[in-house]
Structure formats: C-alpha cells, structure tokens
Coordinates of C-alpha atoms in Angstrom, one line a residue:
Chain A
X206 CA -5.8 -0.1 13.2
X207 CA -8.4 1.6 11.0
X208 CA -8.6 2.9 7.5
X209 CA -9.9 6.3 9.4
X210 CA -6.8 6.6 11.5
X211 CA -4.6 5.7 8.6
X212 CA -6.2 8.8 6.1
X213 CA -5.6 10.8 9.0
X214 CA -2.0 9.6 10.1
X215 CA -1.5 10.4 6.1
X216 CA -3.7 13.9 6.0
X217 CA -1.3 14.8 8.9
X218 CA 1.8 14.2 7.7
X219 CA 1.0 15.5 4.0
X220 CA 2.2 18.9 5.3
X221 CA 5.7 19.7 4.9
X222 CA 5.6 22.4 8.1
X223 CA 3.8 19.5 10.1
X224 CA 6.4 17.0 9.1
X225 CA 9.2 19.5 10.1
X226 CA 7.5 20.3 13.4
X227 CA 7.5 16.5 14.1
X228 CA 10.9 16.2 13.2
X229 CA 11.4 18.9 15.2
X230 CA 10.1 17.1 18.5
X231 CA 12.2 14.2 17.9
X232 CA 15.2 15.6 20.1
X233 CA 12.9 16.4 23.2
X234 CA 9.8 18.7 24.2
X235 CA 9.1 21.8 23.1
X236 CA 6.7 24.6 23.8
X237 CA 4.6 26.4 21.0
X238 CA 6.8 29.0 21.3
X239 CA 10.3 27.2 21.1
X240 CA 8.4 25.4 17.7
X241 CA 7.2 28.8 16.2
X242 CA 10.7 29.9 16.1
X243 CA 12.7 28.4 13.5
X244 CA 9.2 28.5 11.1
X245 CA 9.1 32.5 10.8
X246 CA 5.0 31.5 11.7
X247 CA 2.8 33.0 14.2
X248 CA 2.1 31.0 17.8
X249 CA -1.3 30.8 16.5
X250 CA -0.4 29.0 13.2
X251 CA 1.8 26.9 14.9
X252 CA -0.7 26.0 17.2
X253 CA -3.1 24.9 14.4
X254 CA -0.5 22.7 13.0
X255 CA -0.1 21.1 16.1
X256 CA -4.1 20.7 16.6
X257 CA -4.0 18.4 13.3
X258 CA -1.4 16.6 14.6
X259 CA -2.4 16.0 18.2
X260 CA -6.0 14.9 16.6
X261 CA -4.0 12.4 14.5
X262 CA -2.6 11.1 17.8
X263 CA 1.2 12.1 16.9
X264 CA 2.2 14.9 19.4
X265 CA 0.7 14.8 22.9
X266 CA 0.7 17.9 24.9
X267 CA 1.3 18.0 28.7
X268 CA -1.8 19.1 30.8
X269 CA 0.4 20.2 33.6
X270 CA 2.5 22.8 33.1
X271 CA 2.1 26.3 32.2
X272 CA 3.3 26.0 29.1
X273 CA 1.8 22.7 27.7
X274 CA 5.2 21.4 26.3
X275 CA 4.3 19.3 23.1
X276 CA 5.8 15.6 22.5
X277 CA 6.5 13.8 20.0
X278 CA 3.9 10.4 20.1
X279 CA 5.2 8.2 17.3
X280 CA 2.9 5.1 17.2
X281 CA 0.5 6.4 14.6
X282 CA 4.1 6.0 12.3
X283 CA 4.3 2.3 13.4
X284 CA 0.5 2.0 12.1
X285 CA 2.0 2.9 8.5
X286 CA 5.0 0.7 8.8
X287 CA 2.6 -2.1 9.5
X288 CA 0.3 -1.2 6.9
X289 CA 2.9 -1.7 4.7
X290 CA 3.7 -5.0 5.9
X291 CA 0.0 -5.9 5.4
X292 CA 0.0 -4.3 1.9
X293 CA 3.5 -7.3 1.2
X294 CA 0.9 -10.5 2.9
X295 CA -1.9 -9.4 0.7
X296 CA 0.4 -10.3 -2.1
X297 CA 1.9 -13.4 -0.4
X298 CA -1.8 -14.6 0.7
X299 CA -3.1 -14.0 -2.5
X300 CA -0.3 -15.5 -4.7
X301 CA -0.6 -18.9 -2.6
X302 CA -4.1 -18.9 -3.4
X303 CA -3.2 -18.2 -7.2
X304 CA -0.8 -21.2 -7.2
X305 CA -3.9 -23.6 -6.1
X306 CA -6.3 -21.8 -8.6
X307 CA -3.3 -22.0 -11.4
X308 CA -3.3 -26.0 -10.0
X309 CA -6.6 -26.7 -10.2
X310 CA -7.5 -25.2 -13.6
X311 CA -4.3 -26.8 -15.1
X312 CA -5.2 -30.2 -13.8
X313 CA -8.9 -29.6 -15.0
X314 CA -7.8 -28.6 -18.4
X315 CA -5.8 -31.7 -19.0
X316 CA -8.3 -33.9 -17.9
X317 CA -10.9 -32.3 -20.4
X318 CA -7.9 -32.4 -22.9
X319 CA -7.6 -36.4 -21.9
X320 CA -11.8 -36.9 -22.3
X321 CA -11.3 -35.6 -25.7
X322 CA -8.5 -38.1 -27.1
Chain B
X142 CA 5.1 -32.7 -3.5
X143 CA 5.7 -29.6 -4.7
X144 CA 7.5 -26.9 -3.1
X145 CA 5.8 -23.7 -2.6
X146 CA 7.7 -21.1 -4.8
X147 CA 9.2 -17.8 -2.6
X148 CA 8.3 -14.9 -3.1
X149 CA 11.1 -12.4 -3.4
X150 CA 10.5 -8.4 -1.7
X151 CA 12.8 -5.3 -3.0
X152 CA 12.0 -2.1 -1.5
X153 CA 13.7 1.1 -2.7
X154 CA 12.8 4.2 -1.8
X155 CA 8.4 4.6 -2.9
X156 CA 9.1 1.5 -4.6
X157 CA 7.9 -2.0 -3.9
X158 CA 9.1 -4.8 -6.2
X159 CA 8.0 -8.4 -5.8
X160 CA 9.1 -11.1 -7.6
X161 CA 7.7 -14.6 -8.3
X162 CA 8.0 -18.1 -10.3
X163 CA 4.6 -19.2 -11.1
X164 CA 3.8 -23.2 -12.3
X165 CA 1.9 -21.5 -15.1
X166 CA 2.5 -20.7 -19.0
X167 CA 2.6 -17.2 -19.8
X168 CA -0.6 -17.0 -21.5
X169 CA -2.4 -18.7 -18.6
X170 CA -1.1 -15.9 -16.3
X171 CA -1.5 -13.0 -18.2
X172 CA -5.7 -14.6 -18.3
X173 CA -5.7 -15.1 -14.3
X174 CA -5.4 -10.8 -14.4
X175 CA -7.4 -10.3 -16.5
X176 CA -11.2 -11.4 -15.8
X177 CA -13.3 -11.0 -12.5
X178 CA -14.3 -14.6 -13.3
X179 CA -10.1 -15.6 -12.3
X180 CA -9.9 -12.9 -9.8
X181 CA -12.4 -13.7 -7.5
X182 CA -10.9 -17.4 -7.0
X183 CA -7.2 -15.9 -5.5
X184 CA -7.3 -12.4 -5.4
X185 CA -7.3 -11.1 -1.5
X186 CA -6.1 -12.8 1.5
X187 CA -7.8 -15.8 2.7
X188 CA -9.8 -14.2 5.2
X189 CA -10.6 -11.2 3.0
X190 CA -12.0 -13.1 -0.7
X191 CA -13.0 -10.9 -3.4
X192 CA -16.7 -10.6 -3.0
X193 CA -17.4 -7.7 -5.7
X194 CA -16.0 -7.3 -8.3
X195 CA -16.6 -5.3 -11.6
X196 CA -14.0 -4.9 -14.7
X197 CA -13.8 -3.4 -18.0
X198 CA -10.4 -4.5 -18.9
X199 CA -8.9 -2.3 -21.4
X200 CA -6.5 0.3 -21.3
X201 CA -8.4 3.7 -19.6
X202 CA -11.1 1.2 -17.9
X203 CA -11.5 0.5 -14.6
X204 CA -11.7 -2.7 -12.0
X205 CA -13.9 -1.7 -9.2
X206 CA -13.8 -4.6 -6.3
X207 CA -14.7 -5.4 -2.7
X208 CA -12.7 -7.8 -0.1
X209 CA -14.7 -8.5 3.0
X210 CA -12.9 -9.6 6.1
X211 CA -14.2 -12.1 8.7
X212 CA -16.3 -9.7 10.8
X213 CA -19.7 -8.3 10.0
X214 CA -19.1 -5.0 8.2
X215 CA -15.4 -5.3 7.4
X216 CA -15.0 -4.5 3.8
X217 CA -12.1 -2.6 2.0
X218 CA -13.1 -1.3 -1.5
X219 CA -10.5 -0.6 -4.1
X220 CA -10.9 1.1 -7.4
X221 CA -8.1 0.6 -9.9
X222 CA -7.4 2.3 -14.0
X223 CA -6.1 0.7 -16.8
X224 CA -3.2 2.7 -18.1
X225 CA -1.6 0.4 -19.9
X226 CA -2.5 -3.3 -21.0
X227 CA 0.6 -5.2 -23.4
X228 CA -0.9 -8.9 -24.2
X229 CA 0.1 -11.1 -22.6
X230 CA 3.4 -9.4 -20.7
X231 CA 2.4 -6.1 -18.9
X232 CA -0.4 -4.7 -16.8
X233 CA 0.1 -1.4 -15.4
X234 CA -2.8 0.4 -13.7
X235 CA -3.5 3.0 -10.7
X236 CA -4.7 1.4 -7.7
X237 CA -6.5 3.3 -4.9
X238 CA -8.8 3.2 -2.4
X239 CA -12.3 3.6 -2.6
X240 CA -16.1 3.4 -1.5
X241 CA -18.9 1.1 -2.7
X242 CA -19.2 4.2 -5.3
X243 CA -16.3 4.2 -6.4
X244 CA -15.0 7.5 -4.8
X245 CA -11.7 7.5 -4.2
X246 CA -10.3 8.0 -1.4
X247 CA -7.6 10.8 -1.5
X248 CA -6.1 10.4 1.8
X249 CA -4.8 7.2 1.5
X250 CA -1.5 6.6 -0.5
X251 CA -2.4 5.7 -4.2
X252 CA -0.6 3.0 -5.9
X253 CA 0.6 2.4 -9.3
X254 CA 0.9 -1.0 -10.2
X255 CA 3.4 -2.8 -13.0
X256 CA 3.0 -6.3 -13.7
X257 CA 5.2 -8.0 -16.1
X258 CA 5.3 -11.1 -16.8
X259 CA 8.5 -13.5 -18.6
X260 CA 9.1 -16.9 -19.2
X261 CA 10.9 -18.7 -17.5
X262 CA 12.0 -22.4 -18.0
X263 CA 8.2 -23.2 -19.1
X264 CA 6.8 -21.4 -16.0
X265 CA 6.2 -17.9 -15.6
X266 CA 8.3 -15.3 -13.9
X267 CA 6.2 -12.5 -12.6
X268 CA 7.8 -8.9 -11.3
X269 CA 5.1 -6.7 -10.1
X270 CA 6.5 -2.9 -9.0
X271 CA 4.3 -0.9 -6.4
X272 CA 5.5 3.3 -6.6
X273 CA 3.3 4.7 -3.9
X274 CA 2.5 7.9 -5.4
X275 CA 1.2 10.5 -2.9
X276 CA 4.2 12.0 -3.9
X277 CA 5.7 13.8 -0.6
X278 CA 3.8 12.1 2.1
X279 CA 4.3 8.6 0.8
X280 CA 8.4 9.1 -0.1
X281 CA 8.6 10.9 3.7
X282 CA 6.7 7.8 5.2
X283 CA 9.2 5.2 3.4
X284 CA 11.9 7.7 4.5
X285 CA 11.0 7.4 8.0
X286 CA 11.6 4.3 8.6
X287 CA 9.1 1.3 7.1
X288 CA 12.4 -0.7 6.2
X289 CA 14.5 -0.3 9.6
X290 CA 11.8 0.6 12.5
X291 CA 11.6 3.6 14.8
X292 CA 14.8 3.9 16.1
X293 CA 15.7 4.8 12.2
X294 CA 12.4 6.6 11.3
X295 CA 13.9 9.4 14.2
X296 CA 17.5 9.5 12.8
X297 CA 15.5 10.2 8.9
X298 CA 13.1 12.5 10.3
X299 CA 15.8 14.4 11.9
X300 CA 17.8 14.5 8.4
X301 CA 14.8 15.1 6.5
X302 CA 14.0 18.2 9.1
X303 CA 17.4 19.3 7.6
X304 CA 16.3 18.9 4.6
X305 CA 13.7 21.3 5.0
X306 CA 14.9 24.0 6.9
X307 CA 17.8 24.0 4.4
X308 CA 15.5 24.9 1.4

C-alpha cells in the first residue's frame, strides 16, 4: 500500500459527516437518498461526500440499478490497521539493530579502555 | 549467548507505549538519540537504513531524515521537532511526515513522541509513548478497530455513528 492511498484513506475519513455516512453503510446498502436523510443535507452534498469516499476506495456504488445503491468497501481501513502494525516493526527492527550498535561500541570502548592500561 | 530482550506493546486508545530493557548505561542511551552519527547505524528497519539525515538537537530544533527501502525510488522522509530535551532521561518531539523539503505532510497522522529513559539494574529501561495526534481522524481510526480487526472496526463504527448523530 502506498503513502498516497494512505493520506487519502486519512483525508477521507477526517470528516465527521463522511465517517457517519460510512458508519452508516455498515448495516447494508443504501441509496443517496436513504443517506441524505438522517444528515438534514441536500442529495447533492451527500453525493459529494460520497465522491471523496468512493475516490478513496471505501464505498463502491452499484452500476446496475437505477438507483446506484452505495456500499460500504472496508479494505482501505485494513491498510491503516496494517500501517500501524508496520509503524510497531519499525520499532522492533530498529531496536534489534540498536542492541548490535549498543554491542559493538560497548565492546569497542573497552578494548580502547584495555590499550590504554 | 545472550538473549534478545522483548519488546513490550501497550496500546490505549491514540496511544502507543513500548517498552524495552537495553544492555546499555543510561548515558550511553540517551547519546545513541541524540546524534545523526548514532542514528544512522540502527535507526529504520533493516531494509529501509537511514540514508539522510540532518539534526540540530535542541529543544525547538529539528531532525530532518530519509529511509530508503530496497527498490529504486522507495524513500520515506520524516521531519521531526524538539519540544522538549531533559539530559539524559527524556526526549519528546513531533514526528511527521515529510518531503526531501521538509514539507510536511498534513494528511498523514502526526506523531508525538516521549522517550524516557530509567535505570534499571545497570542496564537501561526505555518507555517510548506514541499519541497520534490528528486528533479526530487518528482516535476514530484506533476506534475502529487497529487492536481487534474488522469484525470490531464495524461494531465501533456503528457506536461511534451513535455517537454522532446523538450530538
């Protein structure tokens, strides 16, 4: 996954009415209209939440039927959770690494402490 | 032989806590933070070493730094603020994302980073704290789910949806 998809996974969900509408989609389809409803917002405004989000890959809408139902398309969430999971081996990789380093410039030191005596 | 120390991972809530014992004095570990010269020897994973790196290392300064992966073209920039340095115990600074510029990048979640560091039976105990700070987005993210999966995420989103309509 890509930095790009991650800002916009982010940029998408940074909007509380695009969260809600998400949330929203989690107990089936809806159409625009069903999702305007409960928002007190305009078909159009609704619609251009749900442009952001179907660009950020996290609602796909039906090309069949009249009314386009909109879904809920939850992998772009599973990209965060794993970016988190990378953002946890960056500090295990790293911290192995440190314990060699730490090794190696111990070990050096007390052998340029020994050359001294 | 020795055995490799564990590393210890608390999450809670926009918080990320990791804990470590390192074969190291206090002084010693404080120094391996504080200079490009130590970071660019273990700071990164393996496949993605330091390979820039820039620091004025003083509380307000900043660390500017470059990882580059295995493929041509993979680099990930960060660009990181001083806003607090305690000799030789703490470390606190804002870590984001950034471009060779050091432009931040102000999609992506920024992180503010603690590290403290206590002795410990003549090693060194380190407990660094992650808070994810894009305030909402990051705290709804955690919310939906990065501890317990999808099947969660839906169950929070649903409460958080709740939430909202409630206000």
């Amino acid at each position: 996954m890509s930095r790009d998809q991650l800002s916009t996974t982010f940029s998408a969900l940074a909007d509380p009415t695009r969260r809600a509408i998400l949330a929203r989609l989690t107990t089936g389809e809806k159409t625009v209209s069903d999702l305007a409803e409960p928002f007190d917002m305009t078909m159009p405004a609704v619609t251009k939440h749900l442009k952001v989000l179907e660009k950020a890959n996290l609602v796909e809408r039906s090309r069949q039927a009249q009314y386009r139902p909109c879904k809920l398309h939850p992998e772009p969430l599973k990209d965060i959770d794993e970016w988190m999971g990378q953002y946890r081996q960056f500090f295990e990789e790293s911290f192995d690494r440190l314990d060699s380093y730490l090794n190696k410039i111990q070990t050096k030191k007390e052998n340029d402490d020994g050359n001294k005596k | 032989m020795e055995t490799k120390n564990k590393m210890d991972v608390t999450e809670d809530g926009n918080k990320l806590i990791i804990e470590r014992i390192f074969d190291a004095p206090l002084e010693l570990m404080f120094e391996v933070w504080s200079s490009c010269e130590h970071l660019k020897h273990w700071w990164g994973p393996k496949e993605w070493p330091m390979k820039e790196c820039e620091m004025d290392f003083r509380e307000g300064g900043q660390w500017h730094f470059c990882l580059r992966g295995p493929n041509e073209g993979d680099e990930s920039w960060g660009l990181a603020t001083y806003k607090e340095i305690e000799k030789p115990r703490k470390i606190v600074y804002q870590d984001n994302f950034s471009d060779a510029e050091g432009n931040i990048n102000e999609e992506m979640p920024g992180m503010l980073v603690t590290v403290e560091l206590f002795e410990h039976e003549g090693k060194t105990r380190y407990v660094g704290t992650t808070l994810f700070d894009t305030p909402e987005t990051r705290e709804k993210v955690v919310e939906m789910g990065v501890v317990e999966g999808m099947g969660s995420s839906m169950d929070r989103l649903d409460e958080y949806l709740d939430q909202t309509t409630a206000q």
